[in-house]
Coordinates of C-alpha atoms in Angstrom, one line a residue:
X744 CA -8.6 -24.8 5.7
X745 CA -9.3 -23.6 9.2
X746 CA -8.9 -26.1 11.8
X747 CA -12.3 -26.9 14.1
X748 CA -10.7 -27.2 16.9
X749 CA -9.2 -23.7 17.1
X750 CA -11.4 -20.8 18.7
X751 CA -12.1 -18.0 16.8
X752 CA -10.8 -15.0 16.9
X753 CA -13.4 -11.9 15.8
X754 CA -11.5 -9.2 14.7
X755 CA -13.0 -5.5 13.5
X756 CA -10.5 -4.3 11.3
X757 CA -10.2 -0.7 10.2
X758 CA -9.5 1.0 6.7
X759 CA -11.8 3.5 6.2
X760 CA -10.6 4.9 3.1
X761 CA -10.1 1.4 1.6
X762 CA -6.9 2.5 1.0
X763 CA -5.1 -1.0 0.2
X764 CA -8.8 -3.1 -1.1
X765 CA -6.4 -5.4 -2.7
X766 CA -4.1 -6.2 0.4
X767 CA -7.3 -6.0 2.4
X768 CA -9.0 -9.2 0.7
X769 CA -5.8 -11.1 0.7
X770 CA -5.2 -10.6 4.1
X771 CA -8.7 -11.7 4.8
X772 CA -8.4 -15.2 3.2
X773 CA -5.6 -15.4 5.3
X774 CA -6.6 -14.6 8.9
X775 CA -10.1 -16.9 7.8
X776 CA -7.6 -19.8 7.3
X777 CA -5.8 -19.2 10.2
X778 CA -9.4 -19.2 12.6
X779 CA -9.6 -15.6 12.6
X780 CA -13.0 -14.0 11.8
X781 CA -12.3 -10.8 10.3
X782 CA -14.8 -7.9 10.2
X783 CA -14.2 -4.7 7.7
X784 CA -15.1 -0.9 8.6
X785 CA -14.5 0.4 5.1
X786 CA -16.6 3.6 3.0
X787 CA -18.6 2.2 0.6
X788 CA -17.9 0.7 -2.7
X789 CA -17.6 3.4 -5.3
X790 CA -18.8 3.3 -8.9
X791 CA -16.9 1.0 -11.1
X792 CA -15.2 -0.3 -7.7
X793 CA -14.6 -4.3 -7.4
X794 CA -15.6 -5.9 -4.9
X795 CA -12.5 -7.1 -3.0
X796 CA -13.2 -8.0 0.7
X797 CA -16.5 -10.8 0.5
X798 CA -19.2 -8.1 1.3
X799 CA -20.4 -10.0 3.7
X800 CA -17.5 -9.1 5.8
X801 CA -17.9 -5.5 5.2
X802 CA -19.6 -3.0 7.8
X803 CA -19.5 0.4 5.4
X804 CA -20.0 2.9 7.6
X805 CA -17.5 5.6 7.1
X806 CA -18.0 8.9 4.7
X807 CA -21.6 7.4 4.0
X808 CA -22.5 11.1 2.5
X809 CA -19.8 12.4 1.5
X810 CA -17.4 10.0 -0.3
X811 CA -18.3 10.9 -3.3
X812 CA -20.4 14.1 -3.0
X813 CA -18.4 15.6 -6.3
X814 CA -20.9 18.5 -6.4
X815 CA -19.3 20.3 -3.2
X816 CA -16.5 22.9 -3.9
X817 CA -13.1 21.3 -3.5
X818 CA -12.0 22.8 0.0
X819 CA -15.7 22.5 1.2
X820 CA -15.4 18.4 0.4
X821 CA -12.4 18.1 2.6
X822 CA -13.8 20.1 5.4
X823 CA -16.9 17.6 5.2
X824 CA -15.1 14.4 4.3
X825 CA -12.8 15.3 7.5
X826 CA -16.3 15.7 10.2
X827 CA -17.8 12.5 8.4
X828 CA -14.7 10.7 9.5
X829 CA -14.7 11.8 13.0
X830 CA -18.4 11.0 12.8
X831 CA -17.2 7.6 11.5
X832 CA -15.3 7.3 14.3
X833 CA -17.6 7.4 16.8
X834 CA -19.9 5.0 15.2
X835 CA -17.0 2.9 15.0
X836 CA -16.3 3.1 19.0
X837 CA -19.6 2.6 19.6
X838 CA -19.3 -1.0 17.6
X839 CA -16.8 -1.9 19.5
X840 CA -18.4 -1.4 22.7
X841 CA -21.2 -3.1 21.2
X842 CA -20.1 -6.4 19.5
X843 CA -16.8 -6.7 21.9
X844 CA -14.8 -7.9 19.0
X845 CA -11.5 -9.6 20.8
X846 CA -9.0 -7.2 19.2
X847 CA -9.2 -4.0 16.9
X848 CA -7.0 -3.9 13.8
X849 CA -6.4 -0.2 12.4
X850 CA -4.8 -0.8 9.0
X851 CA -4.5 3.0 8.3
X852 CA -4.9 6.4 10.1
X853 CA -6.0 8.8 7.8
X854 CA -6.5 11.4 10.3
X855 CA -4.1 10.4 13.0
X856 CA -5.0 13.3 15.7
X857 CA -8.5 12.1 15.6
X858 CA -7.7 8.5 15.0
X859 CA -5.1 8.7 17.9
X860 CA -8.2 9.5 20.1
X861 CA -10.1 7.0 18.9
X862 CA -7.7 4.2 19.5
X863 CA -7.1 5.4 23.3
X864 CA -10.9 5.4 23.9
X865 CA -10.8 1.3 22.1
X866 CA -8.4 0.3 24.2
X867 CA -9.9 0.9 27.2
X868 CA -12.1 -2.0 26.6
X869 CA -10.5 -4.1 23.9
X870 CA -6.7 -4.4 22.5
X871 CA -6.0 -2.8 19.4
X872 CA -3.3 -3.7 16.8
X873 CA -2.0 -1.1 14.2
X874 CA -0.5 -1.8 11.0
X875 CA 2.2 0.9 10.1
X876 CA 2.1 0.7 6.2
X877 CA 4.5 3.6 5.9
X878 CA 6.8 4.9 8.6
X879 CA 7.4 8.0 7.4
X880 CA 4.2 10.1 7.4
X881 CA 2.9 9.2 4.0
X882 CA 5.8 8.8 2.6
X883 CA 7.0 12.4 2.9
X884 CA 4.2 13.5 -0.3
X885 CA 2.6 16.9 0.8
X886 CA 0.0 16.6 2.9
X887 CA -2.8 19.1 5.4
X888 CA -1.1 20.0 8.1
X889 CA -3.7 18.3 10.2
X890 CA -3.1 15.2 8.7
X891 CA 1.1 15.7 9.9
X892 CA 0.4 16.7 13.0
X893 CA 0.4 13.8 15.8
X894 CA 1.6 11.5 12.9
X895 CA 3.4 9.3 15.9
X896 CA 0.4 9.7 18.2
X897 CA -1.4 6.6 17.1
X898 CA 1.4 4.2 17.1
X899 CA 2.0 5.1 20.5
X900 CA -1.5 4.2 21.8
X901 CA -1.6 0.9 20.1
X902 CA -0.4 -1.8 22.1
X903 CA 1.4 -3.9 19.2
X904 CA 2.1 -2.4 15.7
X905 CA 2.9 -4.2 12.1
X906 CA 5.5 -3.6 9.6
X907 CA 6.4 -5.2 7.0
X908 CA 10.1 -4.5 6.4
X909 CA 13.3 -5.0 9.0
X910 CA 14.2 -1.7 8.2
X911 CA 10.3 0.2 8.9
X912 CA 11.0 -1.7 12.2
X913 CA 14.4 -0.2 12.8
X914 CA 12.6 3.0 12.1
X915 CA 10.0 3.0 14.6
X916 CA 13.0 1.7 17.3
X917 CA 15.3 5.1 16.5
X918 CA 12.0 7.0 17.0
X919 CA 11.5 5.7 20.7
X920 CA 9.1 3.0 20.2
X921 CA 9.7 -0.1 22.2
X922 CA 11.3 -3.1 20.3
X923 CA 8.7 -5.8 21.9
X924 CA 6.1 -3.5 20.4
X925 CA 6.7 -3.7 16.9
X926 CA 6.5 -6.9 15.2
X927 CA 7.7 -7.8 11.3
X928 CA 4.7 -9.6 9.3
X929 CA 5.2 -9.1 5.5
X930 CA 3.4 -8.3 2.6
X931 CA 2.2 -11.6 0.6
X932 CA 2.5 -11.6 -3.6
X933 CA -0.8 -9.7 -4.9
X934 CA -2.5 -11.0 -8.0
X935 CA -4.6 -9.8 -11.1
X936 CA -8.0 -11.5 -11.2
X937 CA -8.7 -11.0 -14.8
X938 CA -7.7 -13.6 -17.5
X939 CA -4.6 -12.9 -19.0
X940 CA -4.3 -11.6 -22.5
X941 CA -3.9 -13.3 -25.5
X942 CA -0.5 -13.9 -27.0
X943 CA -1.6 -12.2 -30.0
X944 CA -2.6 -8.8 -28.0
X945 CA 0.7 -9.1 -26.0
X946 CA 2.4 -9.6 -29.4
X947 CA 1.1 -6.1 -30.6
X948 CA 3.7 -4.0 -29.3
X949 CA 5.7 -1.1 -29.4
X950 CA 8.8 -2.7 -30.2
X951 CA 10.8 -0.7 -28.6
X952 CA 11.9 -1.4 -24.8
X953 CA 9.1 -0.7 -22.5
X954 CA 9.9 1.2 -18.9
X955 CA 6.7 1.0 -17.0
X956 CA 5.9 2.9 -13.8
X957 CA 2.6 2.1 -12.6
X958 CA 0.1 2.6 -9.7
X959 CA -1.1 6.1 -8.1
X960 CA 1.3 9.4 -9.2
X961 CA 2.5 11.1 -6.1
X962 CA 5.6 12.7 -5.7
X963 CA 7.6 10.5 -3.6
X964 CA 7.6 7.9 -6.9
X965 CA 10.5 9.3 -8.2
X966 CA 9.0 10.6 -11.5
X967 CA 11.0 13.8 -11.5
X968 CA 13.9 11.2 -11.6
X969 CA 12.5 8.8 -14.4
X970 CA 12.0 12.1 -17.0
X971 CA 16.2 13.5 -16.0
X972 CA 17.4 10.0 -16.1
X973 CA 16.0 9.3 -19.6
X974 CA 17.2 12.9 -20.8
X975 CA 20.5 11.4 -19.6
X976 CA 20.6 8.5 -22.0
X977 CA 22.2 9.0 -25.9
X978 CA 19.9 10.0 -28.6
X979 CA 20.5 6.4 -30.3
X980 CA 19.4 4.8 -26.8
X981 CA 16.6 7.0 -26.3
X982 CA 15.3 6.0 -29.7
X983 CA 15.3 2.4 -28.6
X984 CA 13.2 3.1 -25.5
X985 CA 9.6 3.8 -24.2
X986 CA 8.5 5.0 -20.9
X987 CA 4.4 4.0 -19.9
X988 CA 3.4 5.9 -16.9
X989 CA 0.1 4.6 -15.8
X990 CA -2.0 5.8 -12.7
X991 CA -4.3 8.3 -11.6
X992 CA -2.5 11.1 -10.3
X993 CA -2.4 12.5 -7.0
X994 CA 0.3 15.3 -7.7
X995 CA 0.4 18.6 -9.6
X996 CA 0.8 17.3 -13.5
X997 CA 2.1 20.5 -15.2
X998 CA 5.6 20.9 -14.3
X999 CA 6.7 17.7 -15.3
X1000 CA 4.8 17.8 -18.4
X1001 CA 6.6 21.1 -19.4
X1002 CA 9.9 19.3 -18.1
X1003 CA 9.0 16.3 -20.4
X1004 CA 8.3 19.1 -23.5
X1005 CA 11.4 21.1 -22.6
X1006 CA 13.5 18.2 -22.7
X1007 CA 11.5 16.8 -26.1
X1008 CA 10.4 13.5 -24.1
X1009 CA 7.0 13.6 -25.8
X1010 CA 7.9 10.9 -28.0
X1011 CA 9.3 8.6 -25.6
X1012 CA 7.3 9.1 -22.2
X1013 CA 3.2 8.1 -22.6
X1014 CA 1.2 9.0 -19.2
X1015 CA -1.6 7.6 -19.1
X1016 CA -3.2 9.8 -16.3
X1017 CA -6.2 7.8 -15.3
X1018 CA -6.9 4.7 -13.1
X1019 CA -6.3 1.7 -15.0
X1020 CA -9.0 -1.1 -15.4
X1021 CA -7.7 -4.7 -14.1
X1022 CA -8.4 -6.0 -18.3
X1023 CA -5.4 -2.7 -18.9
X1024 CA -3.0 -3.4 -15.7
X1025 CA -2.6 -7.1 -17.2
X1026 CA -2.3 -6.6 -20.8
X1027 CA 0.2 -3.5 -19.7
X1028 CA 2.6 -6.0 -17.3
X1029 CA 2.4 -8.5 -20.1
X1030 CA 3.9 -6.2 -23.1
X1031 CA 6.1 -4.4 -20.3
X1032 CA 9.9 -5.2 -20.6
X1033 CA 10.9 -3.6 -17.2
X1034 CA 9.1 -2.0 -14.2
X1035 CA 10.6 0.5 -12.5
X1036 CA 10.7 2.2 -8.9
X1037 CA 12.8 4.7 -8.2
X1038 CA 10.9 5.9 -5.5
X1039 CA 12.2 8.7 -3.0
X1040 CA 10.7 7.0 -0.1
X1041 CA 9.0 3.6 0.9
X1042 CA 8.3 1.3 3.5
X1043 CA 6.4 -1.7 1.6
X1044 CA 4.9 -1.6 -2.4
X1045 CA 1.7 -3.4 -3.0
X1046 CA 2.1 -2.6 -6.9
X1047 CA 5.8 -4.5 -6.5
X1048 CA 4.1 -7.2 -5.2
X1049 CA 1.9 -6.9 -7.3
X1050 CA 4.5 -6.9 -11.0
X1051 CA 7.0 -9.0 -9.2
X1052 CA 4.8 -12.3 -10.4
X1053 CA 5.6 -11.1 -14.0
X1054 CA 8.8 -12.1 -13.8
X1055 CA 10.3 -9.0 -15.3
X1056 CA 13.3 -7.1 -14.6
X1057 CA 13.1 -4.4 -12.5
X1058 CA 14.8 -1.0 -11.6
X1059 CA 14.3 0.5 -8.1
X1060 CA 15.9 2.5 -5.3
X1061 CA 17.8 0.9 -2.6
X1062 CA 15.0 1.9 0.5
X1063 CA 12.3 -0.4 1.7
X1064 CA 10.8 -3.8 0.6
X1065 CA 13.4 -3.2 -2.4
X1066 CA 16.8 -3.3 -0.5
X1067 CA 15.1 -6.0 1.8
X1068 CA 13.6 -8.3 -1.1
X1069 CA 14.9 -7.7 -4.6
X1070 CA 17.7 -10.0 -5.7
X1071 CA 20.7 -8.0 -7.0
X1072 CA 21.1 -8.8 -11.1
X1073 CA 18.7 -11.4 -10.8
X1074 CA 15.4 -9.8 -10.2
X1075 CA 17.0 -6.3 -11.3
X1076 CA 19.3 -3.6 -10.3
X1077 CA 18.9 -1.3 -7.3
X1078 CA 20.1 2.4 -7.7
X1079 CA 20.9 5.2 -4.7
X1080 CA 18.2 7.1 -4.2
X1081 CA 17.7 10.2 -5.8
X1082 CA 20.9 9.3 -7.9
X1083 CA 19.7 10.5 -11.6
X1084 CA 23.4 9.1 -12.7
X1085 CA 23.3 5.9 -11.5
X1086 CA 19.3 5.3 -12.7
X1087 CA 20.4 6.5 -15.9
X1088 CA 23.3 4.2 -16.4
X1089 CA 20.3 1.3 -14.9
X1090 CA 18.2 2.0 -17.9
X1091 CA 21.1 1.8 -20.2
X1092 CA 22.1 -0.9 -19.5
X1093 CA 18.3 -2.7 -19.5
X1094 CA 17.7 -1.2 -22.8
X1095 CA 20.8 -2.4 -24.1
X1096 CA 21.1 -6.3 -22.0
X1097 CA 17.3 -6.7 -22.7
X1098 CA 17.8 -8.7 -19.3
X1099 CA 15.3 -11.3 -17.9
X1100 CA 13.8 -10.9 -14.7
X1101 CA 13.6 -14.3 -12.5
X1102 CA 10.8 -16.0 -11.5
X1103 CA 9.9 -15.1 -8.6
X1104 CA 11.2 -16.7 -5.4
X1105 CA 8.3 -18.9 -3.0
X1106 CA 7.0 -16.0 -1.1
X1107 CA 5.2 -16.0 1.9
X1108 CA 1.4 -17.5 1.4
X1109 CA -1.5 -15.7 3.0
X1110 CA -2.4 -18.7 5.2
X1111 CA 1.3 -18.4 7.0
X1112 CA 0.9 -14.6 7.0
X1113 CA -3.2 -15.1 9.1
X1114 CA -1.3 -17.3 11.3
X1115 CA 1.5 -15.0 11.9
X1116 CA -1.2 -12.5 12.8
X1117 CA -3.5 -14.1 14.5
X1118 CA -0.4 -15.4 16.9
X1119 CA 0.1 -11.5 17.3
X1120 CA -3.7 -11.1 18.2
X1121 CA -3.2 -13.9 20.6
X1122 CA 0.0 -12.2 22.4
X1123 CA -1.8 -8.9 22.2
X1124 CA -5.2 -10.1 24.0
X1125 CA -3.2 -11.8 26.8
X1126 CA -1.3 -8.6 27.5
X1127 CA -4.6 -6.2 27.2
X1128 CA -6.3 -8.7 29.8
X1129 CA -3.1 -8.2 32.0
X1130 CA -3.2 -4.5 32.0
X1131 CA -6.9 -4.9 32.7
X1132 CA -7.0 -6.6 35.2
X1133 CA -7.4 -5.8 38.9
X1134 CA -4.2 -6.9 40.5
X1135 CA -2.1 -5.1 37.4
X1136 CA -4.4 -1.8 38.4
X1137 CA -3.5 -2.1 42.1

């Protein structure tokens, strides 16, 4: 409950993509307990989409056009998508200057030369705060080159910047960004908002041990991994054990489909190549056994915070939220990364032990994580006004 004798704080935040919709409305609730009044510049809902953020908190503004304009050739889409968000970006200056909201939250930069631009032009009127989701330019996955270049440029121009892990901050420090700049706010436990299936469905299962890795496909997840690891296991464990991969992918399919065929996976591995309804993710994480992570690469995991409510075991590598937050043999076991050995000898084990996960541990609540940020907000306006103001000019 917000208390009435705190001012508000307006704040525009920025995730134009709505890359993280989930995270997005939980952070939300929070900042609204905590006396902040948050503001969303998002793209439009999409067919089919939820509506996460309260859409009355939502100023949809970017990729108006061309978001999903499905008709236009493939390399001709980009080209567009990329001038509707530089046009974005100017309507979004042009808000600011308007509505002087007291600080400017960027949660992502999707184009961080252009986005680096804007966020100098911002903060010559109001402070702006940037959340660095991954500290290593989308997670090292393949990307335009326009998107690499200047990947750094926009955390410089912020004047305070988010992570989430002790380590992303470490990162940021080796790569010459002042320690007083970055500050650690962490991710809060994500939830399904869907009833939960019946014991009946989750009774009607494969009965052998379910692996599941779930949540977009991209490279840096560590499928590669997953299909050599499994290969690795004897033909008496491998008989005992199903893999669910479950996501829309964002990465070139075929060669690990002909790795999965060469290897004679097919009856053990099931993608299920598609974005998963919520009604699917929960009946999924209910007849799951263990979910698994070994990712190449990663700063903070919405989908772990996401499974980690299941109370399930888990696999993962030792980077990231994993090293910092998984309990060793309690939650699960944390491998090298990249070490197809030691992941192999991980599933094993699981399918072997048929361990428990824990329950999870009293995580940080979304009202402690608004006030976190909103003190952050505070610190940040009082420094903006500073550098503002005449006697810091002279």
């Amino acid at each position: 409950m917000t208390d009435p004798y705190v001012k508000p704080i307006e704040s525009l935040l920025v995730d134009p993509s709505l890359f993280t919709a989930p995270y997005d409305a939980a952070l939300t609730a929070g900042l609204v307990a905590a006396g902040v009044e948050p503001t969303w510049a998002t793209r439009p809902q999409r067919q089919n989409d939820r509506q996460e953020i309260p859409v009355e908190r939502v100023d949809a503004f970017f990729y108006r056009r061309v978001d999903e304009a499905l008709s236009l050739p493939r390399k001709l889409r980009a080209v567009a998508k990329g001038l509707s968000h530089i046009a974005g970006l100017c309507v979004l200056v042009a808000r600011v200057i308007a509505r002087k909201p007291d600080v400017v939250h960027f949660q992502w930069t999707v184009v961080p030369p252009v986005d680096g631009i804007a966020i100098a032009l911002i903060r010559l009127f109001r402070p702006v705060v940037l959340t660095v989701h991954d500290t290593v330019a989308f997670n090292g996955e393949r990307i335009s080159w326009f998107q690499n270049l200047g990947f750094d440029w926009p955390i410089r121009q912020a004047d305070r910047l988010i992570v989430h892990t002790r380590t992303g901050r470490q990162t940021l420090i080796d790569r010459g960004v002042p320690a007083d700049k970055v500050a650690v706010i962490p991710h809060g436990p994500l939830r399904l908002h869907v009833t939960p299936p019946t014991p009946e469905a989750i009774a009607d299962r494969d009965p052998r041990w379910t692996f599941v890795l779930f949540g977009e496909i991209k490279p840096y997840k560590g499928l590669d991994l997953l299909v050599e690891a499994l290969a690795a296991l004897p033909a008496a464990t491998r008989l005992k054990t199903r893999l669910v991969v479950a996501g829309r992918p964002r990465m070139d399919m075929a060669p690990i489909e002909a790795r999965i065929a060469e290897l004679d996976l097919g009856s053990v591995i099931e993608i299920r190549a598609r974005r998963q309804s919520e009604e699917e993710m929960a009946l999924l994480f209910a007849q799951a056994d263990c979910f698994v992570f070994p990712y190449h690469q990663i700063d903070a995991s919405g989908v772990y915070f996401l499974t980690k409510a299941f109370s399930k075991w888990m696999i993962a590598s030792r980077v990231g939220i994993f090293a910092e937050d998984m309990r060793e043999e309690i939650d699960g076991r944390l491998i090298p990364v990249g070490d197809v050995a030691a992941l192999a000898e991980a599933l094993g084990h699981a399918i072997e032990a048929r361990p428990s996960g824990a329950l999870p541990q009293a995580s940080d609540s979304w009202t402690a994580i608004g006030h976190q940020t909103r003190a952050l907000y505070e610190s940040t306006m009082q420094s903006h006004a500073r550098r503002l103001s005449p006697s810091a000019r002279t």
